[in-house]
Amino acid sequence: DTSALKENCKTLWQLRAEVEMLVLLKGMVAHAEKTKEIGLDVIAGSTSLQPCHHRRAGELKMQLELSVKAARRADSLSDVVQAVGEYVSFSEALLQLALTAVLEGLLKNDPPAAAEV
């Protein structure tokens, strides 16, 4: 039956697209995990971070954990995509916070360099 064959082909293409999306998401998560670890390492290794930076880093770590929980609870591919997007965003925000805080500390300790920036 031609209509059954068409329906099976459509289902197969949809499954293939979902598998490709999951592979892409896995790569995004791996990259975001590295970004998060670099940010956490920078924060842990810095002696010049202000309390506000530590507070914000704690908030971002909490948001990262919540996005992981959301991905695990997801009932649909779109929910997984949403959770992974949040995880990537929070990972990048954590790294940006760490690098900005370190740069601020370095510039604070070097007024001539700060004047040039």
mmCIF file of C-alpha atoms in Angstrom:
data_model
loop_
_atom_site.group_PDB
_atom_site.id
_atom_site.type_symbol
_atom_site.label_atom_id
_atom_site.label_comp_id
_atom_site.label_asym_id
_atom_site.label_seq_id
_atom_site.Cartn_x
_atom_site.Cartn_y
_atom_site.Cartn_z
ATOM 1 C CA ASP A 1 0.000 0.000 0.000
ATOM 2 C CA THR A 2 1.506 3.323 -1.119
ATOM 3 C CA SER A 3 0.031 5.461 1.663
ATOM 4 C CA ALA A 4 1.417 3.120 4.330
ATOM 5 C CA LEU A 5 4.839 3.264 2.669
ATOM 6 C CA LYS A 6 4.682 7.074 2.568
ATOM 7 C CA GLU A 7 3.701 7.180 6.236
ATOM 8 C CA ASN A 8 6.548 4.828 7.191
ATOM 9 C CA CYS A 9 9.034 6.938 5.212
ATOM 10 C CA LYS A 10 7.760 10.107 6.896
ATOM 11 C CA THR A 11 8.120 8.503 10.329
ATOM 12 C CA LEU A 12 11.628 7.312 9.479
ATOM 13 C CA TRP A 13 12.683 10.783 8.313
ATOM 14 C CA GLN A 14 11.283 12.338 11.490
ATOM 15 C CA LEU A 15 13.178 9.855 13.647
ATOM 16 C CA ARG A 16 16.364 10.488 11.710
ATOM 17 C CA ALA A 17 15.949 14.252 12.181
ATOM 18 C CA GLU A 18 15.426 13.755 15.921
ATOM 19 C CA VAL A 19 18.531 11.565 16.181
ATOM 20 C CA GLU A 20 20.576 14.181 14.314
ATOM 21 C CA MET A 21 19.236 16.853 16.662
ATOM 22 C CA LEU A 22 20.190 14.763 19.705
ATOM 23 C CA VAL A 23 23.722 14.314 18.339
ATOM 24 C CA LEU A 24 23.974 18.077 17.834
ATOM 25 C CA LEU A 25 22.671 18.722 21.349
ATOM 26 C CA LYS A 26 25.199 16.275 22.781
ATOM 27 C CA GLY A 27 28.001 18.264 21.140
ATOM 28 C CA MET A 28 26.584 21.526 22.477
ATOM 29 C CA VAL A 29 26.430 20.093 25.992
ATOM 30 C CA ALA A 30 30.032 18.853 25.772
ATOM 31 C CA HIS A 31 31.216 22.305 24.679
ATOM 32 C CA ALA A 32 29.157 24.033 27.375
ATOM 33 C CA GLU A 33 30.542 21.645 30.000
ATOM 34 C CA LYS A 34 34.105 22.645 29.046
ATOM 35 C CA THR A 35 33.121 26.319 29.130
ATOM 36 C CA LYS A 36 31.583 25.877 32.589
ATOM 37 C CA GLU A 37 34.656 24.063 33.911
ATOM 38 C CA ILE A 38 36.984 26.798 32.630
ATOM 39 C CA GLY A 39 34.813 29.432 34.305
ATOM 40 C CA LEU A 40 34.773 27.521 37.589
ATOM 41 C CA ASP A 41 38.548 26.995 37.422
ATOM 42 C CA VAL A 42 39.145 30.709 36.826
ATOM 43 C CA ILE A 43 36.882 31.596 39.749
ATOM 44 C CA ALA A 44 38.510 29.033 42.037
ATOM 45 C CA GLY A 45 42.014 30.182 41.089
ATOM 46 C CA SER A 46 41.374 33.890 41.471
ATOM 47 C CA THR A 47 42.255 35.674 44.675
ATOM 48 C CA SER A 48 40.843 39.038 43.625
ATOM 49 C CA LEU A 49 37.167 38.228 43.113
ATOM 50 C CA GLN A 50 34.684 40.433 44.898
ATOM 51 C CA PRO A 51 31.852 38.962 47.000
ATOM 52 C CA CYS A 52 29.340 40.075 44.343
ATOM 53 C CA HIS A 53 31.205 37.963 41.761
ATOM 54 C CA HIS A 54 31.125 34.929 44.042
ATOM 55 C CA ARG A 55 27.392 35.464 44.641
ATOM 56 C CA ARG A 56 26.673 35.725 40.924
ATOM 57 C CA ALA A 57 28.803 32.636 40.234
ATOM 58 C CA GLY A 58 26.755 30.755 42.834
ATOM 59 C CA GLU A 59 23.526 31.895 41.167
ATOM 60 C CA LEU A 60 24.777 30.758 37.763
ATOM 61 C CA LYS A 61 25.850 27.379 39.145
ATOM 62 C CA MET A 62 22.346 26.948 40.588
ATOM 63 C CA GLN A 63 20.791 27.857 37.230
ATOM 64 C CA LEU A 64 23.084 25.342 35.518
ATOM 65 C CA GLU A 65 21.924 22.622 37.889
ATOM 66 C CA LEU A 66 18.279 23.545 37.285
ATOM 67 C CA SER A 67 18.734 23.374 33.513
ATOM 68 C CA VAL A 68 20.270 19.891 33.853
ATOM 69 C CA LYS A 69 17.281 18.792 35.945
ATOM 70 C CA ALA A 70 14.914 20.289 33.366
ATOM 71 C CA ALA A 71 16.634 18.348 30.582
ATOM 72 C CA ARG A 72 16.306 15.120 32.548
ATOM 73 C CA ARG A 73 12.588 15.756 33.183
ATOM 74 C CA ALA A 74 11.882 16.785 29.590
ATOM 75 C CA ASP A 75 8.978 15.033 27.921
ATOM 76 C CA SER A 76 9.718 16.219 24.404
ATOM 77 C CA LEU A 77 12.612 17.068 22.146
ATOM 78 C CA SER A 78 11.645 20.740 22.227
ATOM 79 C CA ASP A 79 11.886 20.697 26.048
ATOM 80 C CA VAL A 80 15.359 19.156 25.787
ATOM 81 C CA VAL A 81 16.388 21.806 23.251
ATOM 82 C CA GLN A 82 15.133 24.528 25.613
ATOM 83 C CA ALA A 83 17.026 23.094 28.595
ATOM 84 C CA VAL A 84 20.238 22.652 26.604
ATOM 85 C CA GLY A 85 19.954 26.224 25.336
ATOM 86 C CA GLU A 86 19.681 27.460 28.918
ATOM 87 C CA TYR A 87 22.638 25.302 29.980
ATOM 88 C CA VAL A 88 24.768 26.733 27.172
ATOM 89 C CA SER A 89 23.746 30.312 28.037
ATOM 90 C CA PHE A 90 24.462 29.907 31.748
ATOM 91 C CA SER A 91 27.826 28.238 31.030
ATOM 92 C CA GLU A 92 28.852 31.133 28.811
ATOM 93 C CA ALA A 93 27.635 33.644 31.398
ATOM 94 C CA LEU A 94 29.719 31.920 34.074
ATOM 95 C CA LEU A 95 32.867 32.088 31.941
ATOM 96 C CA GLN A 96 32.190 35.714 31.029
ATOM 97 C CA LEU A 97 31.694 36.583 34.703
ATOM 98 C CA ALA A 98 34.951 34.872 35.643
ATOM 99 C CA LEU A 99 36.994 36.557 32.931
ATOM 100 C CA THR A 100 35.444 39.975 33.559
ATOM 101 C CA ALA A 101 36.072 39.715 37.298
ATOM 102 C CA VAL A 102 39.698 38.725 36.768
ATOM 103 C CA LEU A 103 40.212 41.532 34.252
ATOM 104 C CA GLU A 104 38.655 44.051 36.648
ATOM 105 C CA GLY A 105 41.008 42.846 39.382
ATOM 106 C CA LEU A 106 44.047 43.132 37.140
ATOM 107 C CA LEU A 107 43.092 46.623 35.982
ATOM 108 C CA LYS A 108 42.425 47.723 39.554
ATOM 109 C CA ASN A 109 45.963 46.687 40.483
ATOM 110 C CA ASP A 110 47.508 48.388 37.417
ATOM 111 C CA PRO A 111 46.216 51.982 37.087
ATOM 112 C CA PRO A 112 48.369 52.793 34.010
ATOM 113 C CA ALA A 113 46.946 49.800 32.151
ATOM 114 C CA ALA A 114 43.437 50.728 33.263
ATOM 115 C CA ALA A 115 43.951 54.254 31.902
ATOM 116 C CA GLU A 116 44.825 52.799 28.494
ATOM 117 C CA VAL A 117 41.682 50.684 28.410
#
